[in-house]
Amino acid sequence: AIYVKIITIFFYKKEPLSVSIIGRSYIFRAAFLSSPKQEEKIMKIAFEALHERHRDGVLEILRHYINNTTMLFTSSVLTEDSYVRMVEQLKGYPAYVVVDYENHKISGFCFLSEYSMFPAFRTTAEIGYYIAPDYIGKGIGSKCLDKLASAALERNITHLLAKISSENLRSIQFHKKKGFILCGNLRGIGEKCGRCFDVILMQKDLTPHPLHN
């Protein structure tokens, strides 16, 4: 038998009103209500562990950010081999694609990755997520963060770090809203698309730190 956990989240003025849970694995149903009388617009998404079968959808999203923005720092052309190397590098850390359940389309990609090879930093990981352009602003980023934070705690990872292009103001505000604090600004170290940009460092502690109590 296959058990599915269905989470229905209703938003009115972007605030969750109710959640219902059934079963074991995850399907999210987000209903957006601009007024109490408006008909529900429901989007169902599912998280799937990153796999070879997701290659084309993930590469399409990443190529958009490589070619058009400074949000993804690399300028290298992505190939099938690039995807294989990326999957290999993320082994041991949670990495997921977000699937539009009704349209069978990959709407996003999120992961944790190693912050440092030194064991002193084993409880720290870098966080990353890239949402397909057509799905930006639909709450997928929040679900990715929640999913990764839960997976991090299961692996005794308690510190999340985000490295963000200073041009990505939307991401900076998103992380502030989600409890990340600004902990650094590396000025002018990035250069892409013919312009320089800062790298913003943000951090979130998933559990209270004894040194900061």
Coordinates of C-alpha atoms in Angstrom, one line a residue:
A1 CA 0.0 0.0 0.0
I2 CA 1.1 3.5 -0.7
Y3 CA 0.5 6.1 2.0
V4 CA 0.5 9.8 1.1
K5 CA 0.6 12.8 3.4
I6 CA -1.5 15.6 2.1
I7 CA -1.1 19.0 3.6
T8 CA -3.6 21.6 2.6
I9 CA -2.6 25.2 3.4
F10 CA -5.2 28.0 2.9
F11 CA -3.9 31.5 2.5
Y12 CA -5.9 34.6 3.0
K13 CA -3.7 37.8 2.9
K14 CA -0.8 35.3 2.6
E15 CA -1.4 33.9 6.1
P16 CA -2.0 30.1 6.6
L17 CA -5.4 29.4 7.9
S18 CA -5.6 25.6 8.2
V19 CA -3.6 22.5 7.7
S20 CA -4.8 18.9 7.2
I21 CA -2.4 15.9 7.3
I22 CA -3.0 12.3 6.1
G23 CA -0.5 9.5 5.5
R24 CA 3.2 9.3 5.1
S25 CA 5.0 11.0 2.2
Y26 CA 4.4 14.6 1.2
I27 CA 2.1 16.4 -1.1
F28 CA 1.4 20.1 -0.5
R29 CA -1.9 21.7 -1.6
A30 CA -1.8 25.5 -1.4
A31 CA -5.0 27.4 -1.8
F32 CA -4.8 31.1 -2.4
L33 CA -7.8 33.2 -1.4
S34 CA -7.8 36.9 -2.3
S35 CA -11.3 37.2 -0.7
P36 CA -13.5 34.8 1.4
K37 CA -15.8 34.4 -1.6
Q38 CA -13.2 33.8 -4.3
E39 CA -13.0 30.3 -5.7
E40 CA -10.0 28.3 -4.4
K41 CA -7.0 28.0 -6.7
I42 CA -5.2 24.9 -5.5
M43 CA -1.7 24.0 -6.4
K44 CA -0.3 20.6 -5.4
I45 CA 3.4 20.0 -5.1
A46 CA 5.5 17.0 -4.1
F47 CA 9.1 16.7 -3.0
E48 CA 11.2 14.0 -4.6
A49 CA 14.8 13.1 -3.8
L50 CA 17.1 14.4 -6.5
H51 CA 17.6 11.7 -9.1
E52 CA 19.0 11.2 -12.6
R53 CA 15.5 11.3 -14.1
H54 CA 15.2 15.0 -12.9
R55 CA 18.2 16.1 -14.9
D56 CA 16.5 17.9 -17.8
G57 CA 14.1 19.8 -15.6
V58 CA 16.8 20.9 -13.1
L59 CA 19.2 21.9 -15.8
E60 CA 16.6 24.1 -17.4
I61 CA 16.0 26.0 -14.2
L62 CA 19.7 26.4 -13.5
R63 CA 20.5 27.6 -17.0
H64 CA 17.9 30.3 -16.6
Y65 CA 19.7 31.7 -13.6
I66 CA 23.2 31.2 -15.1
N67 CA 22.3 33.0 -18.3
N68 CA 20.2 35.8 -17.0
T69 CA 21.1 36.7 -13.4
T70 CA 23.9 36.9 -10.8
M71 CA 21.9 34.6 -8.4
L72 CA 23.8 31.6 -9.5
F73 CA 27.5 32.4 -9.4
T74 CA 28.8 30.1 -12.1
S75 CA 28.9 31.1 -15.8
S76 CA 29.9 27.7 -17.0
V77 CA 27.7 25.9 -19.6
L78 CA 25.9 23.0 -17.9
T79 CA 26.0 19.6 -19.5
E80 CA 24.8 16.1 -18.6
D81 CA 28.2 15.5 -17.0
S82 CA 27.8 18.7 -14.9
Y83 CA 24.6 17.3 -13.5
V84 CA 26.2 14.0 -12.6
R85 CA 29.0 15.8 -10.8
M86 CA 26.5 18.0 -8.9
V87 CA 24.5 14.9 -7.8
E88 CA 27.7 13.3 -6.6
Q89 CA 28.8 16.4 -4.7
L90 CA 25.4 16.6 -2.9
K91 CA 25.6 13.0 -1.7
G92 CA 25.1 12.7 2.0
Y93 CA 23.0 15.9 2.1
P94 CA 19.3 16.4 1.4
A95 CA 18.5 17.5 -2.1
Y96 CA 15.1 17.6 -3.6
V97 CA 13.2 18.6 -6.7
V98 CA 9.7 20.2 -6.3
V99 CA 7.2 18.7 -8.7
D100 CA 4.0 20.4 -9.8
Y101 CA 1.8 17.4 -9.0
E102 CA -0.9 18.2 -11.5
N103 CA 1.2 19.3 -14.4
H104 CA 4.1 16.8 -13.8
K105 CA 6.5 19.6 -14.1
I106 CA 9.6 20.4 -12.0
S107 CA 8.9 23.8 -10.4
G108 CA 12.0 24.1 -8.2
F109 CA 15.2 22.5 -6.8
C110 CA 16.6 22.8 -3.3
F111 CA 19.5 21.3 -1.4
L112 CA 21.9 21.5 1.5
S113 CA 25.6 21.2 0.8
E114 CA 28.8 21.0 2.8
Y115 CA 30.1 24.2 4.3
S116 CA 33.6 23.0 5.2
M117 CA 35.5 19.7 5.0
F118 CA 36.7 20.2 8.6
P119 CA 34.9 18.3 11.3
A120 CA 34.6 21.4 13.5
F121 CA 31.9 22.6 11.1
R122 CA 29.9 19.3 10.8
T123 CA 26.8 20.9 12.2
T124 CA 26.8 23.7 9.5
A125 CA 25.5 23.5 6.0
E126 CA 24.9 25.9 3.1
I127 CA 21.4 26.1 1.8
G128 CA 20.3 26.7 -1.8
Y129 CA 17.1 26.7 -3.8
Y130 CA 16.2 27.8 -7.3
I131 CA 12.6 28.2 -8.3
A132 CA 11.4 28.0 -11.9
P133 CA 10.4 31.5 -13.1
D134 CA 6.8 30.7 -13.6
Y135 CA 6.5 29.5 -10.0
I136 CA 8.1 32.4 -8.2
G137 CA 5.9 34.1 -5.6
K138 CA 3.7 31.0 -5.0
G139 CA 5.2 30.0 -1.6
I140 CA 7.5 27.2 -2.9
G141 CA 10.6 28.8 -1.4
S142 CA 9.0 28.7 2.0
K143 CA 8.1 25.0 1.6
C144 CA 11.7 24.3 0.4
L145 CA 13.2 26.0 3.5
D146 CA 10.9 24.1 5.9
K147 CA 11.7 20.8 4.2
L148 CA 15.4 21.4 4.3
A149 CA 15.4 22.7 7.9
S150 CA 13.6 19.5 9.0
A151 CA 16.0 17.3 7.1
A152 CA 18.9 19.3 8.6
L153 CA 17.8 18.6 12.1
E154 CA 17.4 14.9 11.4
R155 CA 21.1 14.9 10.4
N156 CA 22.2 17.0 13.5
I157 CA 22.8 20.1 11.3
T158 CA 21.8 23.1 13.3
H159 CA 23.3 26.1 11.4
L160 CA 22.2 27.1 7.9
L161 CA 24.2 29.6 5.8
A162 CA 23.0 31.4 2.7
K163 CA 25.3 33.2 0.2
I164 CA 23.2 35.6 -1.8
S165 CA 24.0 38.0 -4.6
S166 CA 23.4 41.6 -3.5
E167 CA 21.3 42.1 -6.6
N168 CA 18.8 39.4 -5.3
L169 CA 16.9 41.8 -3.0
R170 CA 13.9 39.5 -3.0
S171 CA 16.0 36.6 -1.6
I172 CA 17.6 38.8 1.1
Q173 CA 14.1 39.9 2.3
F174 CA 12.8 36.4 2.1
H175 CA 15.6 35.1 4.4
K176 CA 15.2 38.0 6.8
K177 CA 11.5 37.1 7.1
K178 CA 12.4 33.5 7.7
G179 CA 14.6 34.3 10.7
F180 CA 18.0 34.5 9.0
I181 CA 20.3 37.3 10.2
L182 CA 22.8 39.3 8.2
C183 CA 26.3 38.2 9.2
G184 CA 28.5 39.5 6.5
N185 CA 28.8 41.5 3.3
L186 CA 31.7 40.7 0.9
R187 CA 31.9 43.9 -1.1
G188 CA 32.4 43.7 -4.9
I189 CA 33.9 40.3 -4.9
G190 CA 31.6 38.9 -7.6
E191 CA 31.7 39.8 -11.3
K192 CA 29.2 38.4 -13.8
C193 CA 27.0 39.7 -16.6
G194 CA 29.4 42.6 -17.0
R195 CA 28.9 44.0 -13.5
C196 CA 30.2 43.6 -10.0
F197 CA 28.1 42.6 -7.0
D198 CA 28.5 41.9 -3.3
V199 CA 28.0 38.5 -1.7
I200 CA 25.6 38.7 1.3
L201 CA 26.1 36.1 4.0
M202 CA 23.1 35.2 6.1
Q203 CA 22.7 32.6 8.9
K204 CA 19.9 30.9 10.8
D205 CA 20.4 28.7 13.9
L206 CA 17.8 26.0 14.0
T207 CA 18.4 25.4 17.8
P208 CA 19.5 27.9 20.5
H209 CA 23.3 28.3 20.6
P210 CA 24.7 28.1 24.2
L211 CA 27.2 31.0 23.5
H212 CA 24.3 33.3 22.5
N213 CA 21.9 32.7 25.4

